[in-house]
Amino acid sequence: MAGVQTVKDVTEFDKYLRDAGVENKLVVVHFWAEWAPQCAQMDEVLKELAGDMQFVNVVFLRVEAEDLAEISLRYDVVAIPTIILIKGDKAVDRVDGAKAAELTQKVGKYVSAVSVTGPVKAAPPKEDLNTRLKRLINSAPVMLFMKGDPEQPRCGFSKQTVQLLNERNVKYKTFDILTDDEVRQGLKTYSNWPTYPQLYVNGELIGGLDILKEMVESGELQSVLPAEEDLDTRLKKLVNKSPIMLFMKGSPDAPRCGFSKTMIQLLNDTGAKYDTFDILSDEEVRQGLKKFSNWPTYPQLYVKGELLGGLDIIKEMKENGELQEALTTS
């Protein structure tokens, strides 16, 4: 089954679940509403996941939350967008809100545990933990590792930290350490800090709740936080972060789509040094860069801050002998 299927009624929905259960497939259900722009955003994410070969045995469905209220009630859906992950007729996980990176991570987590029949494309190599942790803490200028998310903190310390940041209008991203025990345990060792929440600014650990409270009282917190910048300014900095900058899905060690994997191979063949940005880790950058450069797809390759092109153009340049020259002049 290709693409994202729109469910028409309860009977059809139950049939999808039964058929998937027979083949032990993961089912990802997007509860949506036509009037909600966040749902359109998550629709695009699901379409991209559905087109990814590593998720070829996952069933992606759309359920209109209000029209099919019986199904929404079955899974306690009270807001949209909500994504429910189902395996063996049981909900095994969920994503509340427009959280593309969290959804991608969870689908990847469960798909690795699904037994499938027939030949399946090998999964991408697993990213080294320290590399992954470094990428995560640098995925936003201000990054909070917490229990739960800002809308639903899962412990009092995380709730207080979110309140403290929100009261000061700090723009930040979060990672729910309850969804990934490898990150939860690994980050303690990586940063030599045994508890959560943990706040990072520009990739450096600031501390936990007690440290943040002390910095608020002393007036130091505001001075360490990056000045807020508009999206275009941020994008301009990102495309100029390195002479050769690749915006892709995943990382060079663990690409999350075939196009990104092919682009990495092409660049590696040239021997050029380059930096990357995982657009699955930041929805604002993912959507904003499409408009910033008037280029609707990924990966995107930049040289000296200028868009060189996507995979098709880079392939043509490689075949014409132009790629090496374009990269070496950087």
XYZ file of C-alpha atoms in Angstrom:
330
model
C 0.000 0.000 0.000
C 1.544 3.273 -1.084
C 0.994 6.759 0.283
C -1.395 7.909 3.005
C -4.905 6.416 2.843
C -7.966 8.446 3.889
C -10.400 6.392 5.994
C -14.054 6.753 4.989
C -15.800 4.967 7.878
C -15.332 2.774 10.935
C -15.734 -0.449 8.966
C -12.944 0.493 6.590
C -10.710 1.532 9.480
C -11.188 -1.798 11.257
C -10.386 -3.643 8.032
C -7.123 -1.744 7.680
C -6.213 -2.794 11.239
C -7.128 -6.449 10.639
C -5.149 -6.633 7.404
C -2.131 -4.963 9.008
C -2.349 -7.288 12.008
C -2.170 -10.377 9.795
C 1.172 -9.165 8.387
C 2.345 -7.717 11.718
C 2.592 -4.235 10.223
C 2.760 -0.963 12.112
C -0.206 1.357 11.495
C 0.236 5.136 11.818
C -3.058 7.050 12.072
C -3.264 10.828 11.659
C -6.374 12.321 13.309
C -6.901 15.584 11.449
C -9.307 18.375 10.531
C -9.425 20.300 7.278
C -9.571 23.673 9.029
C -6.354 23.187 11.031
C -3.118 24.330 9.301
C -1.042 22.176 11.687
C -2.778 19.125 10.225
C -1.770 20.084 6.703
C 1.795 20.353 7.966
C 1.696 16.873 9.505
C 0.043 15.512 6.357
C 3.173 16.500 4.443
C 5.341 14.766 7.031
C 3.318 11.546 6.725
C 3.502 11.682 2.928
C 7.269 11.965 3.091
C 7.505 9.090 5.576
C 5.186 6.975 3.418
C 7.502 7.556 0.458
C 10.585 6.473 2.413
C 11.706 2.932 1.515
C 12.558 2.056 5.114
C 8.862 2.515 5.976
C 7.541 0.551 3.006
C 5.805 -1.925 5.329
C 4.084 0.716 7.473
C 0.408 1.555 6.861
C -0.296 5.308 6.975
C -3.915 6.421 7.484
C -5.841 9.707 7.828
C -8.961 9.890 9.997
C -11.168 13.002 10.068
C -11.370 13.426 13.853
C -14.788 15.098 14.029
C -16.567 13.145 11.295
C -15.351 9.813 12.650
C -15.776 10.623 16.326
C -16.229 6.953 17.242
C -12.654 6.203 16.204
C -11.361 9.386 17.888
C -13.046 8.354 21.139
C -11.554 4.886 20.901
C -8.052 6.386 21.110
C -8.814 9.322 23.449
C -8.174 11.913 20.746
C -9.176 15.302 22.176
C -7.126 17.665 19.997
C -5.685 17.722 16.513
C -3.329 16.877 15.066
C -2.868 13.622 16.986
C -0.932 10.664 15.616
C -1.611 7.181 17.020
C 0.780 4.293 16.403
C -0.972 0.917 16.379
C 0.525 -2.552 16.340
C -1.458 -5.755 16.661
C -4.722 -3.830 17.117
C -3.307 -1.984 20.167
C -2.144 1.609 20.447
C 1.549 1.456 21.352
C 2.410 5.163 21.227
C 1.130 8.585 20.222
C 2.280 12.061 19.200
C 0.112 14.976 20.319
C 0.573 18.111 18.219
C 2.592 19.015 15.130
C 5.879 17.385 16.163
C 7.528 16.092 13.017
C 10.836 15.056 14.567
C 9.139 13.157 17.405
C 6.851 11.358 14.961
C 9.753 10.353 12.716
C 11.713 9.068 15.713
C 8.810 7.012 17.030
C 7.913 5.467 13.679
C 11.562 4.500 13.226
C 11.627 3.001 16.710
C 8.632 0.736 16.166
C 9.284 -0.210 12.567
C 12.550 -1.850 13.605
C 10.546 -4.245 15.797
C 8.039 -5.257 13.113
C 8.523 -8.596 11.369
C 7.751 -8.386 7.660
C 7.488 -10.902 4.868
C 9.401 -10.703 1.628
C 12.647 -8.881 0.837
C 13.110 -5.607 2.694
C 15.678 -2.921 2.051
C 18.345 -2.930 4.753
C 17.877 -0.321 7.469
C 20.367 2.551 7.495
C 23.350 2.128 9.806
C 22.738 3.129 13.403
C 24.213 6.463 14.345
C 26.910 6.495 17.017
C 25.349 7.590 20.338
C 27.751 10.443 21.036
C 27.266 11.742 17.484
C 23.511 11.586 17.952
C 23.654 13.346 21.331
C 25.847 16.109 19.914
C 23.403 16.549 17.025
C 20.432 16.683 19.408
C 21.857 19.278 21.791
C 22.825 21.429 18.795
C 19.477 21.052 17.011
C 18.328 24.425 18.393
C 20.078 27.427 19.989
C 18.194 26.670 23.246
C 17.491 22.976 23.823
C 15.675 21.504 26.825
C 15.806 17.799 27.631
C 12.817 17.110 29.846
C 10.196 14.574 30.876
C 7.165 15.059 28.638
C 6.691 18.125 26.483
C 5.883 21.809 27.168
C 2.129 21.150 26.836
C 2.230 18.073 29.070
C 5.266 17.999 31.409
C 5.642 14.626 33.118
C 7.355 15.822 36.310
C 7.285 18.890 38.540
C 10.881 19.910 37.793
C 10.243 19.874 34.043
C 7.013 21.827 34.532
C 8.811 24.521 36.549
C 11.585 24.793 33.958
C 9.073 25.232 31.135
C 7.250 27.917 33.157
C 10.528 29.702 33.854
C 11.443 29.787 30.155
C 7.940 30.710 28.994
C 7.707 33.608 31.469
C 10.817 35.075 29.852
C 9.556 34.451 26.302
C 12.523 32.218 25.547
C 12.346 30.446 22.200
C 13.417 26.846 22.734
C 13.022 23.264 21.564
C 12.519 20.191 23.722
C 13.275 16.479 23.686
C 11.195 14.063 25.752
C 13.740 11.742 27.390
C 10.931 9.358 28.396
C 10.571 8.371 24.723
C 14.183 7.249 24.306
C 16.029 5.484 27.130
C 19.279 5.419 25.162
C 19.311 9.228 25.040
C 18.069 9.449 28.641
C 20.947 7.368 30.021
C 23.574 8.425 27.495
C 23.155 12.158 28.052
C 23.883 11.754 31.765
C 27.328 10.400 30.924
C 27.891 12.667 27.927
C 27.414 15.844 29.986
C 28.316 14.442 33.398
C 24.955 15.602 34.772
C 22.847 12.920 36.506
C 19.366 14.454 36.553
C 16.683 16.018 34.361
C 15.676 18.493 33.069
C 18.861 19.706 31.391
C 19.093 23.003 29.494
C 21.632 23.614 26.710
C 22.460 26.917 25.011
C 24.434 26.838 21.775
C 25.387 23.221 22.480
C 26.707 23.873 25.988
C 25.094 22.590 29.198
C 23.753 25.413 31.376
C 22.381 23.131 34.080
C 19.222 21.877 35.719
C 16.356 23.618 37.469
C 18.315 24.701 40.561
C 21.032 26.332 38.446
C 18.428 28.074 36.303
C 16.667 29.454 39.389
C 19.963 30.808 40.711
C 20.731 32.421 37.343
C 17.285 34.041 37.278
C 17.782 35.464 40.776
C 21.247 36.793 39.909
C 20.148 38.139 36.522
C 22.640 35.934 34.642
C 20.169 33.845 32.657
C 19.184 36.532 30.172
C 22.830 37.236 29.380
C 23.585 33.635 28.362
C 20.483 33.208 26.211
C 20.949 33.955 22.489
C 19.297 37.102 21.238
C 16.062 36.265 19.449
C 16.354 36.495 15.691
C 13.821 36.269 12.901
C 13.637 33.147 10.776
C 15.287 34.645 7.675
C 18.277 35.762 9.744
C 18.565 32.298 11.254
C 18.340 30.606 7.861
C 20.973 32.919 6.402
C 23.312 31.978 9.262
C 22.627 28.279 8.746
C 23.291 28.251 4.989
C 26.550 30.117 5.685
C 27.551 27.936 8.629
C 30.048 26.059 6.455
C 31.446 26.709 2.948
C 29.576 23.565 1.846
C 26.305 23.040 3.694
C 23.854 20.190 3.110
C 20.290 20.254 4.430
C 19.113 16.649 4.538
C 16.936 14.105 6.311
C 18.992 12.455 9.024
C 22.778 12.597 9.251
C 25.668 11.376 7.074
C 26.006 8.259 9.260
C 22.251 7.573 9.279
C 20.399 9.158 6.328
C 16.610 9.016 6.728
C 15.674 8.921 3.029
C 17.117 7.514 -0.184
C 17.669 10.942 -1.769
C 19.727 12.138 1.202
C 21.714 8.893 1.194
C 22.537 9.295 -2.506
C 23.548 12.929 -1.987
C 25.935 11.917 0.810
C 27.517 9.297 -1.466
C 28.011 11.874 -4.232
C 29.643 14.359 -1.862
C 31.834 11.712 -0.233
C 33.051 10.637 -3.677
C 34.380 14.163 -4.267
C 36.384 14.177 -1.042
C 35.030 17.625 -0.184
C 34.490 18.587 3.447
C 30.929 19.621 4.263
C 28.566 20.176 7.163
C 24.952 19.015 7.434
C 21.677 19.997 9.081
C 18.925 17.456 9.804
C 15.696 19.151 8.684
C 13.653 16.459 10.490
C 14.914 17.907 13.779
C 13.516 21.410 13.203
C 10.150 21.929 11.503
C 10.608 25.713 11.396
C 13.804 25.375 9.369
C 12.324 22.583 7.252
C 9.388 24.693 6.089
C 11.134 28.071 6.134
C 14.059 27.046 3.959
C 11.690 25.991 1.161
C 10.470 29.599 0.900
C 13.850 31.169 1.685
C 15.451 29.521 -1.359
C 12.298 28.899 -3.405
C 13.137 25.182 -3.530
C 10.378 22.796 -2.373
C 12.242 19.533 -1.720
C 15.178 18.049 0.178
C 18.095 17.502 0.214
C 19.424 20.990 -0.628
C 23.127 21.748 -1.133
C 24.589 25.229 -0.528
C 28.041 26.496 -1.457
C 29.194 29.766 0.107
C 25.631 30.487 1.177
C 24.161 30.042 -2.310
C 21.851 27.188 -3.283
C 23.559 24.828 -5.698
C 20.530 22.582 -6.050
C 18.882 19.313 -5.112
C 19.838 15.744 -5.949
C 18.918 15.870 -9.652
C 21.049 18.956 -10.280
C 23.990 17.585 -8.286
C 23.787 14.325 -10.280
C 23.881 16.290 -13.555
C 26.866 18.312 -12.349
C 28.676 15.115 -11.368
C 28.029 13.584 -14.806
C 29.141 16.792 -16.584
C 32.293 17.079 -14.485
C 31.117 20.390 -12.987
C 30.573 19.259 -9.393
C 34.192 18.917 -8.327
C 34.997 22.414 -9.613
C 31.974 23.945 -7.901
C 32.940 22.389 -4.563
C 36.689 23.012 -4.707
C 36.200 26.731 -5.403
C 34.429 26.951 -2.062
